[in-house]
JSON list of C-alpha atoms in Angstrom, two decimals:
[
{"chain": "Z", "resi": 981, "resn": "UNK", "atom": "CA", "xyz": [97.94, 70.34, 102.84]},
{"chain": "Z", "resi": 982, "resn": "UNK", "atom": "CA", "xyz": [96.51, 66.95, 104.12]},
{"chain": "Z", "resi": 983, "resn": "UNK", "atom": "CA", "xyz": [97.88, 65.36, 107.19]},
{"chain": "Z", "resi": 984, "resn": "UNK", "atom": "CA", "xyz": [97.08, 61.67, 107.90]},
{"chain": "Z", "resi": 985, "resn": "UNK", "atom": "CA", "xyz": [97.27, 61.20, 111.41]},
{"chain": "Z", "resi": 986, "resn": "UNK", "atom": "CA", "xyz": [96.09, 57.45, 112.49]},
{"chain": "Z", "resi": 987, "resn": "UNK", "atom": "CA", "xyz": [92.18, 57.65, 111.53]},
{"chain": "Z", "resi": 988, "resn": "UNK", "atom": "CA", "xyz": [92.12, 61.04, 111.19]},
{"chain": "Z", "resi": 989, "resn": "UNK", "atom": "CA", "xyz": [92.66, 63.06, 107.48]},
{"chain": "Z", "resi": 990, "resn": "UNK", "atom": "CA", "xyz": [93.10, 66.82, 108.75]},
{"chain": "Z", "resi": 991, "resn": "UNK", "atom": "CA", "xyz": [93.15, 69.37, 106.18]},
{"chain": "Z", "resi": 992, "resn": "UNK", "atom": "CA", "xyz": [94.86, 72.77, 106.63]},
{"chain": "Z", "resi": 993, "resn": "UNK", "atom": "CA", "xyz": [92.66, 75.42, 104.71]},
{"chain": "Z", "resi": 994, "resn": "UNK", "atom": "CA", "xyz": [90.26, 74.67, 102.02]},
{"chain": "Z", "resi": 995, "resn": "UNK", "atom": "CA", "xyz": [91.48, 77.48, 99.48]},
{"chain": "Z", "resi": 996, "resn": "UNK", "atom": "CA", "xyz": [89.29, 79.54, 97.39]},
{"chain": "Z", "resi": 997, "resn": "UNK", "atom": "CA", "xyz": [86.52, 77.20, 96.62]},
{"chain": "Z", "resi": 998, "resn": "UNK", "atom": "CA", "xyz": [83.99, 78.25, 93.75]},
{"chain": "Z", "resi": 999, "resn": "UNK", "atom": "CA", "xyz": [84.74, 81.85, 94.28]},
{"chain": "Z", "resi": 1000, "resn": "UNK", "atom": "CA", "xyz": [87.53, 81.88, 91.18]},
{"chain": "Z", "resi": 1001, "resn": "UNK", "atom": "CA", "xyz": [86.76, 78.81, 89.33]},
{"chain": "Z", "resi": 1002, "resn": "UNK", "atom": "CA", "xyz": [88.89, 79.75, 86.92]},
{"chain": "Z", "resi": 1003, "resn": "UNK", "atom": "CA", "xyz": [92.03, 79.91, 88.78]},
{"chain": "Z", "resi": 1004, "resn": "UNK", "atom": "CA", "xyz": [91.22, 77.97, 91.93]},
{"chain": "Z", "resi": 1005, "resn": "UNK", "atom": "CA", "xyz": [88.71, 75.96, 93.25]},
{"chain": "Z", "resi": 1006, "resn": "UNK", "atom": "CA", "xyz": [90.70, 72.58, 92.40]},
{"chain": "Z", "resi": 1007, "resn": "UNK", "atom": "CA", "xyz": [91.22, 71.12, 96.13]},
{"chain": "Z", "resi": 1008, "resn": "UNK", "atom": "CA", "xyz": [88.38, 68.48, 95.65]},
{"chain": "Z", "resi": 1009, "resn": "UNK", "atom": "CA", "xyz": [89.96, 67.34, 92.51]},
{"chain": "Z", "resi": 1010, "resn": "UNK", "atom": "CA", "xyz": [93.16, 67.15, 93.75]},
{"chain": "Z", "resi": 1011, "resn": "UNK", "atom": "CA", "xyz": [92.40, 65.15, 96.80]},
{"chain": "Z", "resi": 1012, "resn": "UNK", "atom": "CA", "xyz": [90.62, 62.69, 94.91]},
{"chain": "Z", "resi": 1013, "resn": "UNK", "atom": "CA", "xyz": [93.40, 61.94, 92.49]},
{"chain": "Z", "resi": 1014, "resn": "UNK", "atom": "CA", "xyz": [95.44, 61.88, 96.02]},
{"chain": "Z", "resi": 1015, "resn": "UNK", "atom": "CA", "xyz": [92.98, 58.93, 96.74]},
{"chain": "Z", "resi": 1016, "resn": "UNK", "atom": "CA", "xyz": [90.42, 61.09, 99.30]},
{"chain": "Z", "resi": 1017, "resn": "UNK", "atom": "CA", "xyz": [86.95, 61.97, 99.15]},
{"chain": "Z", "resi": 1018, "resn": "UNK", "atom": "CA", "xyz": [85.57, 65.09, 100.90]},
{"chain": "Z", "resi": 1019, "resn": "UNK", "atom": "CA", "xyz": [83.51, 62.57, 103.05]},
{"chain": "Z", "resi": 1020, "resn": "UNK", "atom": "CA", "xyz": [86.91, 61.23, 104.38]},
{"chain": "Z", "resi": 1021, "resn": "UNK", "atom": "CA", "xyz": [87.88, 64.81, 105.82]},
{"chain": "Z", "resi": 1022, "resn": "UNK", "atom": "CA", "xyz": [87.52, 64.42, 109.58]},
{"chain": "Z", "resi": 1023, "resn": "UNK", "atom": "CA", "xyz": [89.03, 67.81, 110.43]},
{"chain": "Z", "resi": 1024, "resn": "UNK", "atom": "CA", "xyz": [89.86, 70.77, 108.79]},
{"chain": "Z", "resi": 1025, "resn": "UNK", "atom": "CA", "xyz": [92.49, 73.65, 110.68]},
{"chain": "Z", "resi": 1026, "resn": "UNK", "atom": "CA", "xyz": [91.38, 77.23, 109.53]},
{"chain": "Z", "resi": 1027, "resn": "UNK", "atom": "CA", "xyz": [94.98, 79.16, 109.70]},
{"chain": "Z", "resi": 1028, "resn": "UNK", "atom": "CA", "xyz": [93.12, 82.70, 109.49]},
{"chain": "Z", "resi": 1029, "resn": "UNK", "atom": "CA", "xyz": [89.97, 83.77, 107.67]},
{"chain": "Z", "resi": 1030, "resn": "UNK", "atom": "CA", "xyz": [90.89, 85.39, 104.48]},
{"chain": "Z", "resi": 1031, "resn": "UNK", "atom": "CA", "xyz": [88.69, 83.94, 101.42]},
{"chain": "Z", "resi": 1032, "resn": "UNK", "atom": "CA", "xyz": [91.25, 82.06, 99.82]},
{"chain": "Z", "resi": 1033, "resn": "UNK", "atom": "CA", "xyz": [91.92, 79.84, 102.59]},
{"chain": "Z", "resi": 1034, "resn": "UNK", "atom": "CA", "xyz": [88.04, 79.53, 103.53]},
{"chain": "Z", "resi": 1035, "resn": "UNK", "atom": "CA", "xyz": [86.09, 79.77, 100.62]},
{"chain": "Z", "resi": 1036, "resn": "UNK", "atom": "CA", "xyz": [86.03, 75.95, 100.05]},
{"chain": "Z", "resi": 1037, "resn": "UNK", "atom": "CA", "xyz": [84.41, 75.14, 103.21]},
{"chain": "Z", "resi": 1038, "resn": "UNK", "atom": "CA", "xyz": [80.86, 75.70, 101.40]},
{"chain": "Z", "resi": 1039, "resn": "UNK", "atom": "CA", "xyz": [79.55, 75.18, 97.96]},
{"chain": "Z", "resi": 1040, "resn": "UNK", "atom": "CA", "xyz": [77.84, 77.80, 95.83]},
{"chain": "Z", "resi": 1041, "resn": "UNK", "atom": "CA", "xyz": [74.47, 76.04, 97.00]},
{"chain": "Z", "resi": 1042, "resn": "UNK", "atom": "CA", "xyz": [75.53, 77.05, 100.80]},
{"chain": "Z", "resi": 1043, "resn": "UNK", "atom": "CA", "xyz": [76.10, 72.99, 101.60]},
{"chain": "Z", "resi": 1044, "resn": "UNK", "atom": "CA", "xyz": [79.37, 71.97, 103.47]},
{"chain": "Z", "resi": 1045, "resn": "UNK", "atom": "CA", "xyz": [82.08, 70.76, 100.78]},
{"chain": "Z", "resi": 1046, "resn": "UNK", "atom": "CA", "xyz": [83.46, 68.41, 103.86]},
{"chain": "Z", "resi": 1047, "resn": "UNK", "atom": "CA", "xyz": [80.20, 67.18, 105.26]},
{"chain": "Z", "resi": 1048, "resn": "UNK", "atom": "CA", "xyz": [81.78, 65.00, 108.15]},
{"chain": "Z", "resi": 1049, "resn": "UNK", "atom": "CA", "xyz": [84.41, 67.66, 108.86]},
{"chain": "Z", "resi": 1050, "resn": "UNK", "atom": "CA", "xyz": [85.32, 69.62, 112.56]},
{"chain": "Z", "resi": 1051, "resn": "UNK", "atom": "CA", "xyz": [86.88, 73.04, 112.26]},
{"chain": "Z", "resi": 1052, "resn": "UNK", "atom": "CA", "xyz": [89.50, 74.70, 114.31]},
{"chain": "Z", "resi": 1053, "resn": "UNK", "atom": "CA", "xyz": [90.56, 78.50, 114.73]},
{"chain": "Z", "resi": 1054, "resn": "UNK", "atom": "CA", "xyz": [92.15, 80.34, 116.76]},
{"chain": "Z", "resi": 1055, "resn": "UNK", "atom": "CA", "xyz": [90.13, 82.46, 119.52]},
{"chain": "Z", "resi": 1056, "resn": "UNK", "atom": "CA", "xyz": [92.16, 85.50, 118.35]},
{"chain": "Z", "resi": 1057, "resn": "UNK", "atom": "CA", "xyz": [91.09, 85.26, 114.60]},
{"chain": "Z", "resi": 1058, "resn": "UNK", "atom": "CA", "xyz": [87.21, 84.37, 115.46]},
{"chain": "Z", "resi": 1059, "resn": "UNK", "atom": "CA", "xyz": [87.56, 87.47, 117.57]},
{"chain": "Z", "resi": 1060, "resn": "UNK", "atom": "CA", "xyz": [88.42, 89.79, 115.12]},
{"chain": "Z", "resi": 1061, "resn": "UNK", "atom": "CA", "xyz": [85.81, 88.81, 112.54]},
{"chain": "Z", "resi": 1062, "resn": "UNK", "atom": "CA", "xyz": [82.74, 88.55, 114.73]},
{"chain": "Z", "resi": 1063, "resn": "UNK", "atom": "CA", "xyz": [83.72, 91.81, 116.82]},
{"chain": "Z", "resi": 1064, "resn": "UNK", "atom": "CA", "xyz": [81.21, 94.57, 116.18]},
{"chain": "Z", "resi": 1065, "resn": "UNK", "atom": "CA", "xyz": [83.48, 96.52, 114.04]},
{"chain": "Z", "resi": 1066, "resn": "UNK", "atom": "CA", "xyz": [86.92, 94.61, 112.69]},
{"chain": "Z", "resi": 1067, "resn": "UNK", "atom": "CA", "xyz": [89.38, 97.48, 112.72]},
{"chain": "Z", "resi": 1068, "resn": "UNK", "atom": "CA", "xyz": [91.41, 97.83, 109.61]},
{"chain": "Z", "resi": 1069, "resn": "UNK", "atom": "CA", "xyz": [93.31, 100.94, 109.93]},
{"chain": "Z", "resi": 1070, "resn": "UNK", "atom": "CA", "xyz": [96.73, 99.63, 110.91]},
{"chain": "Z", "resi": 1071, "resn": "UNK", "atom": "CA", "xyz": [96.38, 98.17, 107.17]},
{"chain": "Z", "resi": 1072, "resn": "UNK", "atom": "CA", "xyz": [97.96, 100.06, 103.81]},
{"chain": "Z", "resi": 1073, "resn": "UNK", "atom": "CA", "xyz": [94.18, 99.73, 102.37]},
{"chain": "Z", "resi": 1074, "resn": "UNK", "atom": "CA", "xyz": [91.92, 100.52, 105.58]},
{"chain": "Z", "resi": 1075, "resn": "UNK", "atom": "CA", "xyz": [88.75, 100.03, 103.35]},
{"chain": "Z", "resi": 1076, "resn": "UNK", "atom": "CA", "xyz": [90.10, 96.62, 101.46]},
{"chain": "Z", "resi": 1077, "resn": "UNK", "atom": "CA", "xyz": [89.33, 94.40, 104.16]},
{"chain": "Z", "resi": 1078, "resn": "UNK", "atom": "CA", "xyz": [85.78, 95.36, 104.96]},
{"chain": "Z", "resi": 1079, "resn": "UNK", "atom": "CA", "xyz": [84.07, 93.46, 102.00]},
{"chain": "Z", "resi": 1080, "resn": "UNK", "atom": "CA", "xyz": [85.28, 90.64, 103.35]},
{"chain": "Z", "resi": 1081, "resn": "UNK", "atom": "CA", "xyz": [83.66, 90.86, 106.59]},
{"chain": "Z", "resi": 1082, "resn": "UNK", "atom": "CA", "xyz": [80.14, 89.14, 105.44]},
{"chain": "Z", "resi": 1083, "resn": "UNK", "atom": "CA", "xyz": [81.67, 86.14, 103.86]},
{"chain": "Z", "resi": 1084, "resn": "UNK", "atom": "CA", "xyz": [83.76, 85.22, 106.50]},
{"chain": "Z", "resi": 1085, "resn": "UNK", "atom": "CA", "xyz": [80.91, 85.92, 109.15]},
{"chain": "Z", "resi": 1086, "resn": "UNK", "atom": "CA", "xyz": [78.44, 83.63, 106.95]},
{"chain": "Z", "resi": 1087, "resn": "UNK", "atom": "CA", "xyz": [81.25, 81.02, 106.81]},
{"chain": "Z", "resi": 1088, "resn": "UNK", "atom": "CA", "xyz": [81.91, 81.06, 110.92]},
{"chain": "Z", "resi": 1089, "resn": "UNK", "atom": "CA", "xyz": [78.19, 81.31, 111.42]},
{"chain": "Z", "resi": 1090, "resn": "UNK", "atom": "CA", "xyz": [77.56, 78.16, 109.26]},
{"chain": "Z", "resi": 1091, "resn": "UNK", "atom": "CA", "xyz": [80.38, 76.18, 110.80]},
{"chain": "Z", "resi": 1092, "resn": "UNK", "atom": "CA", "xyz": [79.72, 77.20, 114.42]},
{"chain": "Z", "resi": 1093, "resn": "UNK", "atom": "CA", "xyz": [78.39, 74.13, 115.93]},
{"chain": "Z", "resi": 1094, "resn": "UNK", "atom": "CA", "xyz": [81.44, 71.96, 114.76]},
{"chain": "Z", "resi": 1095, "resn": "UNK", "atom": "CA", "xyz": [84.06, 74.83, 115.33]},
{"chain": "Z", "resi": 1096, "resn": "UNK", "atom": "CA", "xyz": [86.89, 74.39, 118.15]},
{"chain": "Z", "resi": 1097, "resn": "UNK", "atom": "CA", "xyz": [88.68, 77.57, 118.96]},
{"chain": "Z", "resi": 1098, "resn": "UNK", "atom": "CA", "xyz": [92.08, 77.00, 120.12]},
{"chain": "Z", "resi": 1099, "resn": "UNK", "atom": "CA", "xyz": [94.89, 79.58, 121.68]},
{"chain": "Z", "resi": 1100, "resn": "UNK", "atom": "CA", "xyz": [97.79, 80.23, 119.43]},
{"chain": "Z", "resi": 1101, "resn": "UNK", "atom": "CA", "xyz": [100.51, 78.03, 120.98]},
{"chain": "Z", "resi": 1102, "resn": "UNK", "atom": "CA", "xyz": [98.52, 74.80, 121.43]},
{"chain": "Z", "resi": 1103, "resn": "UNK", "atom": "CA", "xyz": [99.43, 71.63, 120.20]},
{"chain": "Z", "resi": 1104, "resn": "UNK", "atom": "CA", "xyz": [96.65, 69.82, 118.29]},
{"chain": "Z", "resi": 1105, "resn": "UNK", "atom": "CA", "xyz": [96.23, 66.55, 117.28]},
{"chain": "Z", "resi": 1106, "resn": "UNK", "atom": "CA", "xyz": [99.58, 65.50, 119.43]},
{"chain": "Z", "resi": 1107, "resn": "UNK", "atom": "CA", "xyz": [101.54, 66.84, 115.98]},
{"chain": "Z", "resi": 1108, "resn": "UNK", "atom": "CA", "xyz": [100.73, 69.83, 114.87]},
{"chain": "Z", "resi": 1109, "resn": "UNK", "atom": "CA", "xyz": [102.02, 72.55, 117.03]},
{"chain": "Z", "resi": 1110, "resn": "UNK", "atom": "CA", "xyz": [100.71, 76.12, 116.50]},
{"chain": "Z", "resi": 1111, "resn": "UNK", "atom": "CA", "xyz": [102.51, 79.46, 116.38]},
{"chain": "Z", "resi": 1112, "resn": "UNK", "atom": "CA", "xyz": [101.30, 82.96, 116.71]},
{"chain": "Z", "resi": 1113, "resn": "UNK", "atom": "CA", "xyz": [102.35, 84.69, 113.50]},
{"chain": "Z", "resi": 1114, "resn": "UNK", "atom": "CA", "xyz": [99.96, 88.32, 113.52]},
{"chain": "Z", "resi": 1115, "resn": "UNK", "atom": "CA", "xyz": [99.89, 91.18, 111.06]},
{"chain": "Z", "resi": 1116, "resn": "UNK", "atom": "CA", "xyz": [98.61, 89.29, 107.96]},
{"chain": "Z", "resi": 1117, "resn": "UNK", "atom": "CA", "xyz": [95.58, 88.79, 110.29]},
{"chain": "Z", "resi": 1118, "resn": "UNK", "atom": "CA", "xyz": [95.31, 89.12, 113.92]},
{"chain": "Z", "resi": 1119, "resn": "UNK", "atom": "CA", "xyz": [94.92, 85.44, 114.48]},
{"chain": "Z", "resi": 1120, "resn": "UNK", "atom": "CA", "xyz": [97.18, 84.19, 111.72]},
{"chain": "Z", "resi": 1121, "resn": "UNK", "atom": "CA", "xyz": [98.85, 81.20, 112.77]},
{"chain": "Z", "resi": 1122, "resn": "UNK", "atom": "CA", "xyz": [101.49, 79.10, 111.48]},
{"chain": "Z", "resi": 1123, "resn": "UNK", "atom": "CA", "xyz": [102.13, 75.74, 112.22]},
{"chain": "Z", "resi": 1124, "resn": "UNK", "atom": "CA", "xyz": [104.87, 72.76, 112.63]},
{"chain": "Z", "resi": 1125, "resn": "UNK", "atom": "CA", "xyz": [103.84, 69.56, 111.79]},
{"chain": "Z", "resi": 1126, "resn": "UNK", "atom": "CA", "xyz": [106.06, 66.88, 113.49]},
{"chain": "Z", "resi": 1127, "resn": "UNK", "atom": "CA", "xyz": [106.55, 63.09, 113.00]},
{"chain": "Z", "resi": 1128, "resn": "UNK", "atom": "CA", "xyz": [109.31, 61.82, 115.03]},
{"chain": "Z", "resi": 1129, "resn": "UNK", "atom": "CA", "xyz": [112.48, 63.73, 114.05]},
{"chain": "Z", "resi": 1130, "resn": "UNK", "atom": "CA", "xyz": [111.13, 65.05, 111.03]},
{"chain": "Z", "resi": 1131, "resn": "UNK", "atom": "CA", "xyz": [109.02, 67.96, 110.66]},
{"chain": "Z", "resi": 1132, "resn": "UNK", "atom": "CA", "xyz": [107.94, 71.16, 108.54]},
{"chain": "Z", "resi": 1133, "resn": "UNK", "atom": "CA", "xyz": [106.62, 74.51, 109.23]},
{"chain": "Z", "resi": 1134, "resn": "UNK", "atom": "CA", "xyz": [104.07, 75.84, 107.20]},
{"chain": "Z", "resi": 1135, "resn": "UNK", "atom": "CA", "xyz": [104.52, 79.36, 107.08]},
{"chain": "Z", "resi": 1136, "resn": "UNK", "atom": "CA", "xyz": [101.10, 79.93, 105.63]},
{"chain": "Z", "resi": 1137, "resn": "UNK", "atom": "CA", "xyz": [100.91, 83.90, 104.72]},
{"chain": "Z", "resi": 1138, "resn": "UNK", "atom": "CA", "xyz": [103.86, 85.27, 105.72]},
{"chain": "Z", "resi": 1139, "resn": "UNK", "atom": "CA", "xyz": [105.15, 85.92, 102.47]},
{"chain": "Z", "resi": 1140, "resn": "UNK", "atom": "CA", "xyz": [102.88, 85.47, 99.38]},
{"chain": "Z", "resi": 1141, "resn": "UNK", "atom": "CA", "xyz": [106.53, 85.64, 97.36]},
{"chain": "Z", "resi": 1142, "resn": "UNK", "atom": "CA", "xyz": [110.03, 84.86, 97.51]},
{"chain": "Z", "resi": 1143, "resn": "UNK", "atom": "CA", "xyz": [110.21, 88.93, 96.92]},
{"chain": "Z", "resi": 1144, "resn": "UNK", "atom": "CA", "xyz": [109.07, 89.12, 100.48]},
{"chain": "Z", "resi": 1145, "resn": "UNK", "atom": "CA", "xyz": [111.47, 86.76, 102.00]},
{"chain": "Z", "resi": 1146, "resn": "UNK", "atom": "CA", "xyz": [114.49, 89.08, 100.26]},
{"chain": "Z", "resi": 1147, "resn": "UNK", "atom": "CA", "xyz": [112.37, 92.07, 101.35]},
{"chain": "Z", "resi": 1148, "resn": "UNK", "atom": "CA", "xyz": [110.79, 91.57, 104.49]},
{"chain": "Z", "resi": 1149, "resn": "UNK", "atom": "CA", "xyz": [110.18, 95.18, 105.40]},
{"chain": "Z", "resi": 1150, "resn": "UNK", "atom": "CA", "xyz": [107.65, 95.10, 102.35]},
{"chain": "Z", "resi": 1151, "resn": "UNK", "atom": "CA", "xyz": [104.30, 93.73, 102.86]},
{"chain": "Z", "resi": 1152, "resn": "UNK", "atom": "CA", "xyz": [100.90, 93.39, 100.80]},
{"chain": "Z", "resi": 1153, "resn": "UNK", "atom": "CA", "xyz": [97.65, 95.41, 101.03]},
{"chain": "Z", "resi": 1154, "resn": "UNK", "atom": "CA", "xyz": [96.19, 92.46, 102.60]},
{"chain": "Z", "resi": 1155, "resn": "UNK", "atom": "CA", "xyz": [98.12, 92.68, 105.69]},
{"chain": "Z", "resi": 1156, "resn": "UNK", "atom": "CA", "xyz": [95.71, 94.00, 108.55]},
{"chain": "Z", "resi": 1157, "resn": "UNK", "atom": "CA", "xyz": [98.57, 95.00, 110.52]},
{"chain": "Z", "resi": 1158, "resn": "UNK", "atom": "CA", "xyz": [101.23, 96.25, 108.06]},
{"chain": "Z", "resi": 1159, "resn": "UNK", "atom": "CA", "xyz": [104.13, 97.14, 111.01]},
{"chain": "Z", "resi": 1160, "resn": "UNK", "atom": "CA", "xyz": [103.10, 94.05, 113.03]},
{"chain": "Z", "resi": 1161, "resn": "UNK", "atom": "CA", "xyz": [103.30, 91.96, 109.61]},
{"chain": "Z", "resi": 1162, "resn": "UNK", "atom": "CA", "xyz": [106.81, 92.99, 109.13]},
{"chain": "Z", "resi": 1163, "resn": "UNK", "atom": "CA", "xyz": [108.24, 92.35, 112.98]},
{"chain": "Z", "resi": 1164, "resn": "UNK", "atom": "CA", "xyz": [106.45, 89.05, 112.72]},
{"chain": "Z", "resi": 1165, "resn": "UNK", "atom": "CA", "xyz": [108.23, 88.02, 109.02]},
{"chain": "Z", "resi": 1166, "resn": "UNK", "atom": "CA", "xyz": [111.67, 89.17, 110.38]},
{"chain": "Z", "resi": 1167, "resn": "UNK", "atom": "CA", "xyz": [111.42, 86.98, 113.34]},
{"chain": "Z", "resi": 1168, "resn": "UNK", "atom": "CA", "xyz": [110.27, 83.96, 111.57]},
{"chain": "Z", "resi": 1169, "resn": "UNK", "atom": "CA", "xyz": [112.65, 84.44, 108.95]},
{"chain": "Z", "resi": 1170, "resn": "UNK", "atom": "CA", "xyz": [115.80, 84.39, 111.22]},
{"chain": "Z", "resi": 1171, "resn": "UNK", "atom": "CA", "xyz": [114.53, 81.14, 113.36]},
{"chain": "Z", "resi": 1172, "resn": "UNK", "atom": "CA", "xyz": [114.05, 79.37, 110.04]},
{"chain": "Z", "resi": 1173, "resn": "UNK", "atom": "CA", "xyz": [117.29, 80.38, 108.74]},
{"chain": "Z", "resi": 1174, "resn": "UNK", "atom": "CA", "xyz": [119.02, 79.65, 112.38]},
{"chain": "Z", "resi": 1175, "resn": "UNK", "atom": "CA", "xyz": [117.12, 76.61, 112.70]},
{"chain": "Z", "resi": 1176, "resn": "UNK", "atom": "CA", "xyz": [117.85, 75.53, 109.09]},
{"chain": "Z", "resi": 1177, "resn": "UNK", "atom": "CA", "xyz": [113.67, 74.67, 109.22]},
{"chain": "Z", "resi": 1178, "resn": "UNK", "atom": "CA", "xyz": [112.22, 73.24, 106.32]},
{"chain": "Z", "resi": 1179, "resn": "UNK", "atom": "CA", "xyz": [108.89, 74.99, 105.22]},
{"chain": "Z", "resi": 1180, "resn": "UNK", "atom": "CA", "xyz": [106.44, 75.53, 102.74]},
{"chain": "Z", "resi": 1181, "resn": "UNK", "atom": "CA", "xyz": [103.72, 77.33, 101.77]},
{"chain": "Z", "resi": 1182, "resn": "UNK", "atom": "CA", "xyz": [100.85, 77.62, 99.27]},
{"chain": "Z", "resi": 1183, "resn": "UNK", "atom": "CA", "xyz": [101.69, 81.16, 98.24]},
{"chain": "Z", "resi": 1184, "resn": "UNK", "atom": "CA", "xyz": [105.44, 80.09, 97.13]},
{"chain": "Z", "resi": 1185, "resn": "UNK", "atom": "CA", "xyz": [106.23, 79.15, 93.53]},
{"chain": "Z", "resi": 1186, "resn": "UNK", "atom": "CA", "xyz": [105.35, 75.44, 93.31]},
{"chain": "Z", "resi": 1187, "resn": "UNK", "atom": "CA", "xyz": [106.00, 72.87, 95.05]},
{"chain": "Z", "resi": 1188, "resn": "UNK", "atom": "CA", "xyz": [106.58, 75.53, 97.77]},
{"chain": "Z", "resi": 1189, "resn": "UNK", "atom": "CA", "xyz": [108.79, 73.46, 99.89]},
{"chain": "Z", "resi": 1190, "resn": "UNK", "atom": "CA", "xyz": [112.36, 74.73, 100.99]},
{"chain": "Z", "resi": 1191, "resn": "UNK", "atom": "CA", "xyz": [114.89, 76.48, 103.16]},
{"chain": "Z", "resi": 1192, "resn": "UNK", "atom": "CA", "xyz": [115.73, 80.16, 104.12]},
{"chain": "Z", "resi": 1193, "resn": "UNK", "atom": "CA", "xyz": [119.16, 80.92, 103.49]},
{"chain": "Z", "resi": 1194, "resn": "UNK", "atom": "CA", "xyz": [120.94, 84.65, 103.96]},
{"chain": "Z", "resi": 1195, "resn": "UNK", "atom": "CA", "xyz": [123.47, 85.98, 102.05]},
{"chain": "Z", "resi": 1196, "resn": "UNK", "atom": "CA", "xyz": [125.19, 89.24, 102.87]},
{"chain": "Z", "resi": 1197, "resn": "UNK", "atom": "CA", "xyz": [122.30, 89.90, 105.56]},
{"chain": "Z", "resi": 1198, "resn": "UNK", "atom": "CA", "xyz": [119.59, 89.21, 103.13]},
{"chain": "Z", "resi": 1199, "resn": "UNK", "atom": "CA", "xyz": [117.32, 86.18, 103.10]},
{"chain": "Z", "resi": 1200, "resn": "UNK", "atom": "CA", "xyz": [116.56, 84.17, 100.20]},
{"chain": "Z", "resi": 1201, "resn": "UNK", "atom": "CA", "xyz": [114.12, 81.30, 99.09]},
{"chain": "Z", "resi": 1202, "resn": "UNK", "atom": "CA", "xyz": [116.27, 77.96, 98.49]},
{"chain": "Z", "resi": 1203, "resn": "UNK", "atom": "CA", "xyz": [113.57, 75.60, 97.34]},
{"chain": "Z", "resi": 1204, "resn": "UNK", "atom": "CA", "xyz": [114.26, 71.93, 97.96]},
{"chain": "Z", "resi": 1205, "resn": "UNK", "atom": "CA", "xyz": [115.33, 69.82, 94.97]},
{"chain": "Z", "resi": 1206, "resn": "UNK", "atom": "CA", "xyz": [112.19, 67.24, 93.85]},
{"chain": "Z", "resi": 1207, "resn": "UNK", "atom": "CA", "xyz": [111.86, 64.66, 91.40]},
{"chain": "Z", "resi": 1208, "resn": "UNK", "atom": "CA", "xyz": [109.04, 64.81, 89.21]},
{"chain": "Z", "resi": 1209, "resn": "UNK", "atom": "CA", "xyz": [108.34, 61.00, 88.35]},
{"chain": "Z", "resi": 1210, "resn": "UNK", "atom": "CA", "xyz": [106.89, 60.00, 85.15]},
{"chain": "Z", "resi": 1211, "resn": "UNK", "atom": "CA", "xyz": [106.40, 56.37, 83.76]},
{"chain": "Z", "resi": 1212, "resn": "UNK", "atom": "CA", "xyz": [108.48, 55.18, 80.76]},
{"chain": "Z", "resi": 1213, "resn": "UNK", "atom": "CA", "xyz": [107.74, 51.93, 78.90]},
{"chain": "Z", "resi": 1214, "resn": "UNK", "atom": "CA", "xyz": [110.97, 50.55, 78.10]},
{"chain": "Z", "resi": 1215, "resn": "UNK", "atom": "CA", "xyz": [111.67, 47.98, 75.02]},
{"chain": "Z", "resi": 1216, "resn": "UNK", "atom": "CA", "xyz": [115.15, 46.39, 75.24]},
{"chain": "Z", "resi": 1217, "resn": "UNK", "atom": "CA", "xyz": [116.69, 44.58, 72.25]},
{"chain": "Z", "resi": 1218, "resn": "UNK", "atom": "CA", "xyz": [119.05, 42.76, 74.34]},
{"chain": "Z", "resi": 1219, "resn": "UNK", "atom": "CA", "xyz": [121.18, 41.56, 71.04]},
{"chain": "Z", "resi": 1220, "resn": "UNK", "atom": "CA", "xyz": [121.22, 44.84, 69.68]},
{"chain": "Z", "resi": 1221, "resn": "UNK", "atom": "CA", "xyz": [122.15, 46.24, 72.81]},
{"chain": "Z", "resi": 1222, "resn": "UNK", "atom": "CA", "xyz": [119.84, 49.04, 71.92]},
{"chain": "Z", "resi": 1223, "resn": "UNK", "atom": "CA", "xyz": [116.99, 50.79, 74.00]}
]
């Protein structure tokens, strides 16, 4: 997600980067197509430090992909990954998270001089409200972007599939605290349902924007209807009345 706020171009996470060039790593091309350059990105909000969210910060050569950007991460997330022994024992796959540690520390070290830590619940840039959503990672945040009466909440990795909306007591092997992830997911789903919140997520089916509904006490994903505009050249024969 890219948020334009005055002269700030605020990018939320950076995707997988070069780690999966076959299926990912297309962010820079998408930004360029939208009229933005990597140099024009002023700020990057890190929602959490999994590879598919920070992998695009550095190039394969270790250079900054976004050379002018300043970075923001929750204090809880930073402290978890930089602690002596990050604890994965509450995960369904306690050994699965450990290989991520060197990558995360390498990236956080590289951006340390450009990094601001915030507390979950802080407001950023006067338009982004952060909210604690622990479980997937200890410092995992979701956030709401506000513009007057309009708002959209990015739920990030609370659910990776509509299945986890219908079955919030399920989870993934990447949830560092599996039980907390379930509690957080249920709470946010109920709030989104009650408040008719427009939400988005990179892991839900394209375009990943919609609402949470509930039928017979089961949550369900309702995608927002959208148009896919394309141009058609029309040649009109006024005499014949045909197109």
